[in-house]
mmCIF file of C-alpha atoms in Angstrom:
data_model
loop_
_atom_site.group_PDB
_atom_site.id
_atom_site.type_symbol
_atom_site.label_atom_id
_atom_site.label_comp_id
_atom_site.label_asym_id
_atom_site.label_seq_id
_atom_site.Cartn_x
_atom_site.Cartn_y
_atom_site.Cartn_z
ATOM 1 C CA UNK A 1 34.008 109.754 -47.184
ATOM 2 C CA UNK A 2 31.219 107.685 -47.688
ATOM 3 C CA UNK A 3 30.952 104.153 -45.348
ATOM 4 C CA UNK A 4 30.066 101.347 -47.191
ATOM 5 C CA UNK A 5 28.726 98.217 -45.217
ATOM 6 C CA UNK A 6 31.376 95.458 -45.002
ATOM 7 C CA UNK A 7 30.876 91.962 -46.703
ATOM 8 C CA UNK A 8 33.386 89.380 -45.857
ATOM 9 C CA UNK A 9 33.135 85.923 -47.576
ATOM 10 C CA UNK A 10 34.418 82.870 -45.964
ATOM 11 C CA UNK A 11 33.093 79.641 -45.815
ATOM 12 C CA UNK A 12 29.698 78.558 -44.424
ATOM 13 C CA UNK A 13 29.140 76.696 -41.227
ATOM 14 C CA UNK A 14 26.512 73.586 -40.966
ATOM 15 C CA UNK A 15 23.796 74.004 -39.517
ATOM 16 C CA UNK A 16 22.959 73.621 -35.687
ATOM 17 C CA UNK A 17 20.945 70.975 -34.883
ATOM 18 C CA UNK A 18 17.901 71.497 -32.459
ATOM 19 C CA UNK A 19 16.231 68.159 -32.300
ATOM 20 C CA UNK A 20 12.736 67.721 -30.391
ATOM 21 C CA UNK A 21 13.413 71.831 -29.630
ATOM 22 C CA UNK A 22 12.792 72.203 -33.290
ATOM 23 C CA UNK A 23 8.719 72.355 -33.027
ATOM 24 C CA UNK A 24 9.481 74.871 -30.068
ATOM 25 C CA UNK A 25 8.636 78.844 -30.488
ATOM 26 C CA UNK A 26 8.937 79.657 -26.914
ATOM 27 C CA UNK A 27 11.318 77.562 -24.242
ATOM 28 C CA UNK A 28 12.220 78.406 -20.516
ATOM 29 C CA UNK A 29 13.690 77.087 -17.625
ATOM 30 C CA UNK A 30 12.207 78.630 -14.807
ATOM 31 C CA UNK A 31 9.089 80.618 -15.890
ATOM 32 C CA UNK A 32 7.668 81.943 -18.954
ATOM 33 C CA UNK A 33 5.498 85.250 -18.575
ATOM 34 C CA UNK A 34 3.036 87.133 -21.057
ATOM 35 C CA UNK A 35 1.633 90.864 -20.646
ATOM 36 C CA UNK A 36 -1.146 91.687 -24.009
ATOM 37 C CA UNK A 37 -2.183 89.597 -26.945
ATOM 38 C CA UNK A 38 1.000 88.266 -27.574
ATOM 39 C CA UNK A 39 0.916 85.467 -30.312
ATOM 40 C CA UNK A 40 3.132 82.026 -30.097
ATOM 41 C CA UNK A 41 2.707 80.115 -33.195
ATOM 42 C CA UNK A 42 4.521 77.115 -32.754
ATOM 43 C CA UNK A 43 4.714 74.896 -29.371
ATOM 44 C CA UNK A 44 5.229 76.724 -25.845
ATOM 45 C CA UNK A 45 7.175 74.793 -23.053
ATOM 46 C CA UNK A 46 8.374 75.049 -19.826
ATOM 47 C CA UNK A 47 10.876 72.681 -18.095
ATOM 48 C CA UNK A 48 11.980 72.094 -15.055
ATOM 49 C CA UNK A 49 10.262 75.322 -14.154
ATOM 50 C CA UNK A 50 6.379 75.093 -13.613
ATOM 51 C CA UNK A 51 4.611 78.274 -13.867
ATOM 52 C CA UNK A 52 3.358 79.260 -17.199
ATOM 53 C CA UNK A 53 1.664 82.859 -17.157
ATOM 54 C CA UNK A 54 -0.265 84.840 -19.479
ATOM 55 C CA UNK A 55 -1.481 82.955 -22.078
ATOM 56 C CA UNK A 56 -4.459 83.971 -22.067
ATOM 57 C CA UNK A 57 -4.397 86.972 -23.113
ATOM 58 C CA UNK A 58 -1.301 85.590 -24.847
ATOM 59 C CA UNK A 59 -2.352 82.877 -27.682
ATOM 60 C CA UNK A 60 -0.406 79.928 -28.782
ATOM 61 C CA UNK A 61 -1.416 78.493 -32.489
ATOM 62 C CA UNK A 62 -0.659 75.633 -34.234
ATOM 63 C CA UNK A 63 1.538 74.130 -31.067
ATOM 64 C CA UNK A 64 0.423 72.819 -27.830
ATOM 65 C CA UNK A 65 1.907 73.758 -24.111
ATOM 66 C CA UNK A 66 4.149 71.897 -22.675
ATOM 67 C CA UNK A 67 4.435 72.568 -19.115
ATOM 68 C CA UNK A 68 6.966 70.473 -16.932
ATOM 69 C CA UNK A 69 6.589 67.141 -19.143
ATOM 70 C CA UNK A 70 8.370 64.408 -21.033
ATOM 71 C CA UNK A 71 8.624 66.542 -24.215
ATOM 72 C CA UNK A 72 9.124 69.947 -22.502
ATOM 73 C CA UNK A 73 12.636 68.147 -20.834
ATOM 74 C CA UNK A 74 13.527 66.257 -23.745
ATOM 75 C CA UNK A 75 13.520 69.474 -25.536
ATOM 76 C CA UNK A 76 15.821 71.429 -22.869
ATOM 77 C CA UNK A 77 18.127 68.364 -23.073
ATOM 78 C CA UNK A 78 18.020 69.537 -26.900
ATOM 79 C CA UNK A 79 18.632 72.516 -26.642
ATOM 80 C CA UNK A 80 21.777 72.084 -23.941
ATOM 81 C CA UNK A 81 22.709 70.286 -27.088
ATOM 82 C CA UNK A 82 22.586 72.819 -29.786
ATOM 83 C CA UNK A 83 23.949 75.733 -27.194
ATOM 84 C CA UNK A 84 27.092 73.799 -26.739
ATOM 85 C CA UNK A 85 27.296 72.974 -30.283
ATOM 86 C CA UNK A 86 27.027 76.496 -31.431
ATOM 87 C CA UNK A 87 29.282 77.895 -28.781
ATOM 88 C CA UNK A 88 31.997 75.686 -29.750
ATOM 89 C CA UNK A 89 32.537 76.885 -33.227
ATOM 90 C CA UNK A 90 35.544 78.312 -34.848
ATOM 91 C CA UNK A 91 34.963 82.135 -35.050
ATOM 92 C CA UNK A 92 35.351 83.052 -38.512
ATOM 93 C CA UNK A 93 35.130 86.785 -37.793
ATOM 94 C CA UNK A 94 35.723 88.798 -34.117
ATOM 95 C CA UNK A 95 33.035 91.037 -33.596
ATOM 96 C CA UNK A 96 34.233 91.774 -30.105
ATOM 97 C CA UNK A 97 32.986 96.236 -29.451
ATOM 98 C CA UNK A 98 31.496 96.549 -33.035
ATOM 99 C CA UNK A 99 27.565 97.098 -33.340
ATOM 100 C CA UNK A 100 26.262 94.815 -35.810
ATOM 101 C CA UNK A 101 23.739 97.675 -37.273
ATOM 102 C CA UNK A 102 24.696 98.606 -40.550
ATOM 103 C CA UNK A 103 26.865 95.654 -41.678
ATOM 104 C CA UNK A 104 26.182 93.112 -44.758
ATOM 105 C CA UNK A 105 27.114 89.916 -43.621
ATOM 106 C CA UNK A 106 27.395 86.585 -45.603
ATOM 107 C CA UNK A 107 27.114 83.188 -44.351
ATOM 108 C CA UNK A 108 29.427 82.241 -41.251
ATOM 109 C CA UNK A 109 30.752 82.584 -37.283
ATOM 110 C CA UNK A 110 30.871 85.832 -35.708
ATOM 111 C CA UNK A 111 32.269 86.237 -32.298
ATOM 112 C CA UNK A 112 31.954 88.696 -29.537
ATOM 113 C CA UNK A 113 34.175 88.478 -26.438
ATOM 114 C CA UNK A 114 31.864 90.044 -24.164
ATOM 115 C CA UNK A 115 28.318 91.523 -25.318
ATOM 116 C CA UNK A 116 26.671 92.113 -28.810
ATOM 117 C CA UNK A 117 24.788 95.168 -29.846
ATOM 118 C CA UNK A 118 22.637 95.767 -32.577
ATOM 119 C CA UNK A 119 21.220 99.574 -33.220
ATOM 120 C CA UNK A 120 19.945 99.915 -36.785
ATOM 121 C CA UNK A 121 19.490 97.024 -39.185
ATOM 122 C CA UNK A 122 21.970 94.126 -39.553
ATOM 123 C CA UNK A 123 21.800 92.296 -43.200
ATOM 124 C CA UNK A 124 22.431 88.957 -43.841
ATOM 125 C CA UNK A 125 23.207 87.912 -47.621
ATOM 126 C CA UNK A 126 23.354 84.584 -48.583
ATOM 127 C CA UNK A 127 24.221 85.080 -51.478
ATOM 128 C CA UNK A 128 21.796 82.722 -53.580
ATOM 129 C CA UNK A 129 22.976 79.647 -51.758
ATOM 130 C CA UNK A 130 18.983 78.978 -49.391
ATOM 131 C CA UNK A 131 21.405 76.912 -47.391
ATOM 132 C CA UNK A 132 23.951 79.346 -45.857
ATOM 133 C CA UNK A 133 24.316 79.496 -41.983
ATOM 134 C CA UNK A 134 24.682 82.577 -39.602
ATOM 135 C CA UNK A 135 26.505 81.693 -36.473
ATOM 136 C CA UNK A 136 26.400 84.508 -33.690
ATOM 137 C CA UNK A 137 28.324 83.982 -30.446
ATOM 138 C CA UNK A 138 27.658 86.150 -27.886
ATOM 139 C CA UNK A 139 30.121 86.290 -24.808
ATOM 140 C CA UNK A 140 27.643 87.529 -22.167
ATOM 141 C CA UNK A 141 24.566 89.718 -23.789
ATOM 142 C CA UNK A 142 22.875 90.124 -26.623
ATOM 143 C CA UNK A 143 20.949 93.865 -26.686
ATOM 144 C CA UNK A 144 19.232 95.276 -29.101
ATOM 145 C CA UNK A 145 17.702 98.693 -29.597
ATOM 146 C CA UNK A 146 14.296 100.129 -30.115
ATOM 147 C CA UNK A 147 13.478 99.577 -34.188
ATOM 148 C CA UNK A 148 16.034 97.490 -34.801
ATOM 149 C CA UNK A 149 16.172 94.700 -37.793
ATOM 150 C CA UNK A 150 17.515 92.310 -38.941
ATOM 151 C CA UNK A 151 17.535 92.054 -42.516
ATOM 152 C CA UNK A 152 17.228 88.767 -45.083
ATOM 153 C CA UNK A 153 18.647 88.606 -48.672
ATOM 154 C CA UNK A 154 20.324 86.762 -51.681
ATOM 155 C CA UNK A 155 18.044 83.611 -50.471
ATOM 156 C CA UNK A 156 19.086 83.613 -46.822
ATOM 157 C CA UNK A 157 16.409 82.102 -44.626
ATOM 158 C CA UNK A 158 15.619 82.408 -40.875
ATOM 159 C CA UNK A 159 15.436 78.676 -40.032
ATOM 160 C CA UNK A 160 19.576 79.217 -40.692
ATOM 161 C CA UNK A 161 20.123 81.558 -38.236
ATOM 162 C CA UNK A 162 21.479 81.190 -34.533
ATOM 163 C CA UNK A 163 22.387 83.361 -31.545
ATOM 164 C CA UNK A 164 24.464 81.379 -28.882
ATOM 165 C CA UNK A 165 24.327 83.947 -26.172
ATOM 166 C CA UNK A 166 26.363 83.790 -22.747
ATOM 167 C CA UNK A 167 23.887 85.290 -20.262
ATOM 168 C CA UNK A 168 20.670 87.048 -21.058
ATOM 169 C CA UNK A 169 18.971 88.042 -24.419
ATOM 170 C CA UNK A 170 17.199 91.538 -24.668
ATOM 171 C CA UNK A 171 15.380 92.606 -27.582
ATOM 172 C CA UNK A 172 14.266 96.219 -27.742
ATOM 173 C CA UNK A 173 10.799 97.782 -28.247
ATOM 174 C CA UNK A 174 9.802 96.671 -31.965
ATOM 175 C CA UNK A 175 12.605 95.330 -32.784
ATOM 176 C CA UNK A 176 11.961 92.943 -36.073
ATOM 177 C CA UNK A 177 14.576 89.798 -35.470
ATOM 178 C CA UNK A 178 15.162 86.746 -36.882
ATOM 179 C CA UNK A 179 16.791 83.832 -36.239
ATOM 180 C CA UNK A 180 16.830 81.447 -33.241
ATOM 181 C CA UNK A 181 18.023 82.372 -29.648
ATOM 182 C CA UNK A 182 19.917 80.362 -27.688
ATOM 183 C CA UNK A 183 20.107 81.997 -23.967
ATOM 184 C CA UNK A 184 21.982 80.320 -21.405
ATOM 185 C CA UNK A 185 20.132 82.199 -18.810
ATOM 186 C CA UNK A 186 17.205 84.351 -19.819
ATOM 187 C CA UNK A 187 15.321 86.350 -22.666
ATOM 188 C CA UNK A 188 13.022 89.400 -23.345
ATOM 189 C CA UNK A 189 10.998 90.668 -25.446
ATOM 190 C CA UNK A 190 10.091 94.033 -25.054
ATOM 191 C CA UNK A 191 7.033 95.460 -26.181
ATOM 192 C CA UNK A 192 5.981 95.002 -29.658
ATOM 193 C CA UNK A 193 9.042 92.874 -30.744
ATOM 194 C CA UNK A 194 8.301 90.399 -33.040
ATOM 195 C CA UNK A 195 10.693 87.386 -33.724
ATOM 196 C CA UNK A 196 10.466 84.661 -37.335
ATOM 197 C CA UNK A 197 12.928 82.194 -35.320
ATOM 198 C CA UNK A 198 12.592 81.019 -31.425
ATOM 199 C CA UNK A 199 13.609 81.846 -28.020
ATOM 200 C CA UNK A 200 14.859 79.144 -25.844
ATOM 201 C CA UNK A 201 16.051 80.076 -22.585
ATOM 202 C CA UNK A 202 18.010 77.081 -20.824
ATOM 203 C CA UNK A 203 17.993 78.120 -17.126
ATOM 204 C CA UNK A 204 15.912 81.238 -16.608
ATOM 205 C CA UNK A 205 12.693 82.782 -17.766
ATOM 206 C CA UNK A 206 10.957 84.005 -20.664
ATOM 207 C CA UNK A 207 9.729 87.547 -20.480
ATOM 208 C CA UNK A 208 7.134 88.535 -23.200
ATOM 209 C CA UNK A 209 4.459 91.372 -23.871
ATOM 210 C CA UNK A 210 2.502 91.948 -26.666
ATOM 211 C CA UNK A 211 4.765 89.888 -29.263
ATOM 212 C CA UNK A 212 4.647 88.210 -32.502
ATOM 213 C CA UNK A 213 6.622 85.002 -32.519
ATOM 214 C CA UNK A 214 6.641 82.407 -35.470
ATOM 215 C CA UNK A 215 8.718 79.335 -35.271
ATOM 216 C CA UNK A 216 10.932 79.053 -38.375
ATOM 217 C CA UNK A 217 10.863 76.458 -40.162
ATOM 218 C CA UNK A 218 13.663 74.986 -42.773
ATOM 219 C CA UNK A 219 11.092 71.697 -44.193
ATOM 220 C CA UNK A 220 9.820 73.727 -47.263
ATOM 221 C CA UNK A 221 12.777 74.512 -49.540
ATOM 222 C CA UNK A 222 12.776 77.739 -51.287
ATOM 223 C CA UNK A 223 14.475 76.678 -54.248
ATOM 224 C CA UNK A 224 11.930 76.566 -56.756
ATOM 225 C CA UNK A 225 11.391 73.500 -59.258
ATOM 226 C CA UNK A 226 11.966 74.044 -62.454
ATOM 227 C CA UNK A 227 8.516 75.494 -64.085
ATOM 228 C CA UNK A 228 8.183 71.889 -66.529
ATOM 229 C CA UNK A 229 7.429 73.041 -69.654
ATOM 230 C CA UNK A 230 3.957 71.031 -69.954
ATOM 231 C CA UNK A 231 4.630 68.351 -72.825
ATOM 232 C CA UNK A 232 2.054 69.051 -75.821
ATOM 233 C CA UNK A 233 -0.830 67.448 -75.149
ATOM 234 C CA UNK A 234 -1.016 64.347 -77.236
ATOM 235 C CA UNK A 235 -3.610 64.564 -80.547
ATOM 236 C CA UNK A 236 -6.041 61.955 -78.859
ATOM 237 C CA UNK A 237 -6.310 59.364 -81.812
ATOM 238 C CA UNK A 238 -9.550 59.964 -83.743
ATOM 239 C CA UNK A 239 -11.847 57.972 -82.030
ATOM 240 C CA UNK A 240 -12.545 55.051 -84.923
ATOM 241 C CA UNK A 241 -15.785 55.502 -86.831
ATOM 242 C CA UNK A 242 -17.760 52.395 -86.013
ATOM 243 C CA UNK A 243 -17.991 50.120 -89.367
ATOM 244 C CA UNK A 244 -21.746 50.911 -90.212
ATOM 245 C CA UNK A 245 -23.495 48.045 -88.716
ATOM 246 C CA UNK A 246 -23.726 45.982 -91.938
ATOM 247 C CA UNK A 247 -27.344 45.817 -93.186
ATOM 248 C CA UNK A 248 -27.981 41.896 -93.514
ATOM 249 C CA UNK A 249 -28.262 41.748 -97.166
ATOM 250 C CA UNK A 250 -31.415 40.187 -97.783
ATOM 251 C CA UNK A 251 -31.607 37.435 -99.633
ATOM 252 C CA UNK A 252 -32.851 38.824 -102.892
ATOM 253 C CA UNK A 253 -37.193 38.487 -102.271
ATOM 254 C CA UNK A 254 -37.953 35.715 -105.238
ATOM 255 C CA UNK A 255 -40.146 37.599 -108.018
ATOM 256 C CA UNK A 256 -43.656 36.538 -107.507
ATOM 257 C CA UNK A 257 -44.437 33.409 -108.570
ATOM 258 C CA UNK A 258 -46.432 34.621 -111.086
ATOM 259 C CA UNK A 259 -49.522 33.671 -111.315
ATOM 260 C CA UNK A 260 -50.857 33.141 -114.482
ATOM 261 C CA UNK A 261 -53.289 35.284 -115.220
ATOM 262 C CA UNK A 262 -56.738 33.911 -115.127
ATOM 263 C CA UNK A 263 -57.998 33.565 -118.402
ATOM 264 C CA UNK A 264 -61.171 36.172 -117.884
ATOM 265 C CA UNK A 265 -63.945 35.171 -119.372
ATOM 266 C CA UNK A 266 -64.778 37.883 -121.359
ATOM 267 C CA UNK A 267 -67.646 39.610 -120.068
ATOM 268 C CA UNK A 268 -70.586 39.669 -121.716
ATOM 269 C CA UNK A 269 -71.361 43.442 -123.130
ATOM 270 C CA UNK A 270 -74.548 45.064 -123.046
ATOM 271 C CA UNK A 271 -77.603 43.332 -124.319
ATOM 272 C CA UNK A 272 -79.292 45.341 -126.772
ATOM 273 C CA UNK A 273 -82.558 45.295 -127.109
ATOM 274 C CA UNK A 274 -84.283 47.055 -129.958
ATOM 275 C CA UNK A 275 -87.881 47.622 -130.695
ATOM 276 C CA UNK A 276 -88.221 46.049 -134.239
ATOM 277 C CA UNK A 277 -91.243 48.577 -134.664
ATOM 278 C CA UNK A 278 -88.758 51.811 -133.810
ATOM 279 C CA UNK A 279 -86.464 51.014 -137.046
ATOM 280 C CA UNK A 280 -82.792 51.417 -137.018
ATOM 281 C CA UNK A 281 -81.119 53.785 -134.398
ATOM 282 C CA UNK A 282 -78.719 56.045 -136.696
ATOM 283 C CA UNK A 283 -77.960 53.301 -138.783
ATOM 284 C CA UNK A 284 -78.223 52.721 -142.868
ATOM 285 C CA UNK A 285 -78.092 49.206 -144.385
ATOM 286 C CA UNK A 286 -78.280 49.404 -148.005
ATOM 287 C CA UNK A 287 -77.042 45.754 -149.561
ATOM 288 C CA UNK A 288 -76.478 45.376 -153.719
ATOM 289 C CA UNK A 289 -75.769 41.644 -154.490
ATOM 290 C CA UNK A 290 -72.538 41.904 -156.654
ATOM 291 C CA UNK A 291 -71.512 38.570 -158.584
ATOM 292 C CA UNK A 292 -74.691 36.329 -156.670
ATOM 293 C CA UNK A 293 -73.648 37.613 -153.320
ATOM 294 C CA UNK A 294 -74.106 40.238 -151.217
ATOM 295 C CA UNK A 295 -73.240 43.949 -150.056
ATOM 296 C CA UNK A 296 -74.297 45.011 -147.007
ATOM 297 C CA UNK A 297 -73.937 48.518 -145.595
ATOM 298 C CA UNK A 298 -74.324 49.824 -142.117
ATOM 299 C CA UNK A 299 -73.871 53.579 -141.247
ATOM 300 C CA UNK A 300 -74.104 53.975 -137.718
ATOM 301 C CA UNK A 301 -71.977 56.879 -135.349
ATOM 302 C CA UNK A 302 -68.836 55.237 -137.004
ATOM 303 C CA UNK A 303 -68.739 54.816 -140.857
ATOM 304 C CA UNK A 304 -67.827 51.307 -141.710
ATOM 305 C CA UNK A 305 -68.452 49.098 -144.994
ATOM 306 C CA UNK A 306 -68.013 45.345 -144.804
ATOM 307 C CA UNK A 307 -68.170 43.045 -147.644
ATOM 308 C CA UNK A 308 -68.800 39.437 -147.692
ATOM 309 C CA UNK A 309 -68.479 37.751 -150.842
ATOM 310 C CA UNK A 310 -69.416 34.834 -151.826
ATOM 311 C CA UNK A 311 -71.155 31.651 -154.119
ATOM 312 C CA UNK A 312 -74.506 31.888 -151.571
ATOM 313 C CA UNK A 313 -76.043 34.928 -152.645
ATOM 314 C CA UNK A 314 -78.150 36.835 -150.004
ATOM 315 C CA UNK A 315 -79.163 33.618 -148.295
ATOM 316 C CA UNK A 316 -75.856 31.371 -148.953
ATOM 317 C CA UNK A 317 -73.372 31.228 -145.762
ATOM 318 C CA UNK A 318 -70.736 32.923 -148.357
ATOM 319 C CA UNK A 319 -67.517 33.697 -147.278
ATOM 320 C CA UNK A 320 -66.700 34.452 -143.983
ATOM 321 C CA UNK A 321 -67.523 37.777 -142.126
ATOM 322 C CA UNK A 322 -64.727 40.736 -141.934
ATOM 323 C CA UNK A 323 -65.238 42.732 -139.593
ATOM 324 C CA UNK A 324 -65.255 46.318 -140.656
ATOM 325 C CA UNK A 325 -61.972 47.915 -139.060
ATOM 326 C CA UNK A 326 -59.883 44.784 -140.077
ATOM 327 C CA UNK A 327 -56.296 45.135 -140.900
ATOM 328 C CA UNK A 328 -57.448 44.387 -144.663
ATOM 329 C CA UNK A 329 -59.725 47.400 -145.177
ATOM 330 C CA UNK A 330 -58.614 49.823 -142.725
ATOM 331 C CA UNK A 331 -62.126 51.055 -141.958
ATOM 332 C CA UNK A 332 -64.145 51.349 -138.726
ATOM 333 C CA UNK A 333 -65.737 48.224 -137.030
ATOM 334 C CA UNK A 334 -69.184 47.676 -137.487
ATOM 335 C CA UNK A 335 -71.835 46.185 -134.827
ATOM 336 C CA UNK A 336 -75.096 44.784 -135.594
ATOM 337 C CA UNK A 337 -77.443 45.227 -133.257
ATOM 338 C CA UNK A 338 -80.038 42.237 -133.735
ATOM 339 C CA UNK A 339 -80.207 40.837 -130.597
ATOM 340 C CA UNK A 340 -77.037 41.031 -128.659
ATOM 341 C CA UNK A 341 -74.347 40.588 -130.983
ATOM 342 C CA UNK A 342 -70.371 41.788 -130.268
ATOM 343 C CA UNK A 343 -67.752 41.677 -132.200
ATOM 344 C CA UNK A 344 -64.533 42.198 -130.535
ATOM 345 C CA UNK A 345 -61.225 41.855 -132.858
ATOM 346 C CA UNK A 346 -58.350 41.671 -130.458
ATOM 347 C CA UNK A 347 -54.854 40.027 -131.694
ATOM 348 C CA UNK A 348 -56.661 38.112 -134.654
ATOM 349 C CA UNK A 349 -59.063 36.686 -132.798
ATOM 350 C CA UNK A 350 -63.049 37.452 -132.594
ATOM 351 C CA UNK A 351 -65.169 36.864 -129.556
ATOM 352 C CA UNK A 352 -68.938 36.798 -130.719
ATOM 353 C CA UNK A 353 -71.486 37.290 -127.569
ATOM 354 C CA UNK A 354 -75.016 37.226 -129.428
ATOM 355 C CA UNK A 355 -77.803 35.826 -128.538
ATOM 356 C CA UNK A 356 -79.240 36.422 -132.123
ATOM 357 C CA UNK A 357 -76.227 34.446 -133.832
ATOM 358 C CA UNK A 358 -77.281 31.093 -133.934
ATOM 359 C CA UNK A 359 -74.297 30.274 -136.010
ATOM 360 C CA UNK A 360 -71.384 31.588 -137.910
ATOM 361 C CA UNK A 361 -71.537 31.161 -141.451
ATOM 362 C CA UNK A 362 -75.280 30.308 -141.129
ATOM 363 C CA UNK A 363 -77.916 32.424 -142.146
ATOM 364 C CA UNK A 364 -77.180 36.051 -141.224
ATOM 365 C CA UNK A 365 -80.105 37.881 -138.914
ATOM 366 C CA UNK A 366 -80.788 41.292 -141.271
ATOM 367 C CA UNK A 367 -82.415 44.413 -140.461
ATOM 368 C CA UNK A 368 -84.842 46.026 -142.241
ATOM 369 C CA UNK A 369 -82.811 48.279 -144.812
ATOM 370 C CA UNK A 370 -84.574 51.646 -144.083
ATOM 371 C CA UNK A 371 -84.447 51.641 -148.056
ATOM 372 C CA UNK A 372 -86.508 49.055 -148.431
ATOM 373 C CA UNK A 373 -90.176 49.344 -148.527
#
């Protein structure tokens, strides 16, 4: 035969309310005592008793004492409350001679006529609903022994259970409870017992050494939000290329007013001077008169042959000069170098600088043919 623990489903109580007690870890009536390093997180009071021993070496954090005042009575009053509250529920299962080690127990009201024992570990399942309630009533004691434990699962949490006990609480050397005691006398806490709920003794003391006890709280639901699923983070819209800042169109730069080129004065070329006794530099002159006028000849770096014709003869005007290089001939231009004379042929038109030409058409100035004696 193998003993299975019991579960037994019914349905689950409220919760009892504690009011101002709530904030409470540790109440008594009479006295509250400390032996070692015992550590109160939550608020310590005392009320209408006045002696309050043992802290230090005892340590209460996150609470304040409160030692025979408004708020240490208002929470007794609170607690007278939530005793007579709990005591007065229905039973929804009779506990009365059975040790609660080794049972599985859902939310609900257990009832023992007399005293309640716990050896072992005690489970509590709520069964995935954070909100069930565990009612204990105890007829006279509540004892438990060395090691033992109470137990949370399926979501159950220790703010939602209470212990309405008829006399005197007693929990054993290291025992591991949970769950908030509601003594109409006194409670202990043996050495190294350590307690997620409160004590609250209505009319006697509070006996502790060398305990851990942590006011539970029910403000902080466990049941988790849902994890959002994070919505896609939005494409930022492209950030809108500035329109080019426009370049001012300039207002088209009028051409130059052109300015008419100055009519240059053509400048004057080299004078040439030439020593009448040196001869000709590189230069041949031969003239044969042909029909009364003229032929002259001059062979200088260039080749060139111009031809004047004419009814003068060697000493007549003639005909006009070509210049050798003309469009007519084809040859190479000429210059005569009596005194300073240029000729320039440029679009047609001839620009004489000489200071030997006296006139055009006049008498020509001649060089000595080197031919002629």
């Amino acid at each position: 035969m193998i003993a299975l623990p019991s579960v037994v489903a019914h349905a689950a109580p409220a919760r009892v309310g504690l009011g101002t007690a709530t904030s409470f870890a540790v109440l008594g009536g009479s006295t509250v005592t400390n032996v070692g390093p015992t550590v109160v997180s939550g608020d310590l009071g005392l009320s209408p008793g006045t002696a309050v021993t043992g802290f230090p070496p005892g340590r209460v954090v996150g609470g304040t004492q409160h030692v025979t005042d408004a708020v240490a009575a208002q929470a007794q009053d609170d607690v007278t409350t939530a005793y007579n509250d709990a005591a007065g529920r229905s039973a929804d299962v009779d506990q009365t001679g059975r040790d609660l080690g080794g049972q599985t127990l859902v939310g609900g009201v257990y009832r023992a006529a007399s005293s309640m024992a716990l050896t072992g570990t005690l489970t509590l399942d709520a069964q995935g609903d954070p909100d069930a309630v565990f009612i204990f009533q105890a007829g006279s004691t509540l004892i438990t022994a060395s090691n033992s434990t109470v137990a949370l699962t399926g979501g159950a949490r220790a703010c939602n259970v209470f212990w309405q006990v008829g006399s005197s609480a007693t929990l054993g050397t290291a025992t591991d409870f949970i769950g908030t005691i509601l003594a109409l006398s006194s409670a202990t806490l043996q050495t190294g017992a350590t307690l997620e709920g409160r004590v609250l003794a209505r009319n006697g003391q509070v006996s502790l050494d060398t305990n851990t006890i942590t006011a539970a709280s029910c403000a902080a639901a466990p049941t988790p939000s849902p994890t959002s699923t994070p919505s896609p983070t939005s494409t930022p819209s492209p950030t809108s290329t500035p329109s080019p800042t426009s370049t001012p169109t300039s207002s088209p730069t009028a051409g130059p007013t052109s300015t008419p080129s100055p009519t240059s004065s053509p400048t004057p070329g080299p004078t040439v001077t030439l020593d009448p006794s040196a001869g000709p530099t590189s230069s041949t002159e031969s003239a044969t008169p042909t029909d009364g006028g003229s032929t002259d000849t001059d062979t200088g770096t260039g080749t060139g042959t111009g031809t004047g014709g004419g009814d003068g003869g060697p000493d007549s005007p003639g005909g006009p000069i070509v210049p050798s290089g003309h469009p007519a001939t084809g040859a190479a231009p000429s210059m005569h170098t009596s005194g300073s004379l240029w000729l320039l042929m440029a679009g047609g038109v001839a620009l004489l600088t000489a200071a030997g030409a006296a006139a055009l058409g006049g008498r020509r100035a001649r060089m000595p043919h080197p031919h002629r004696a």
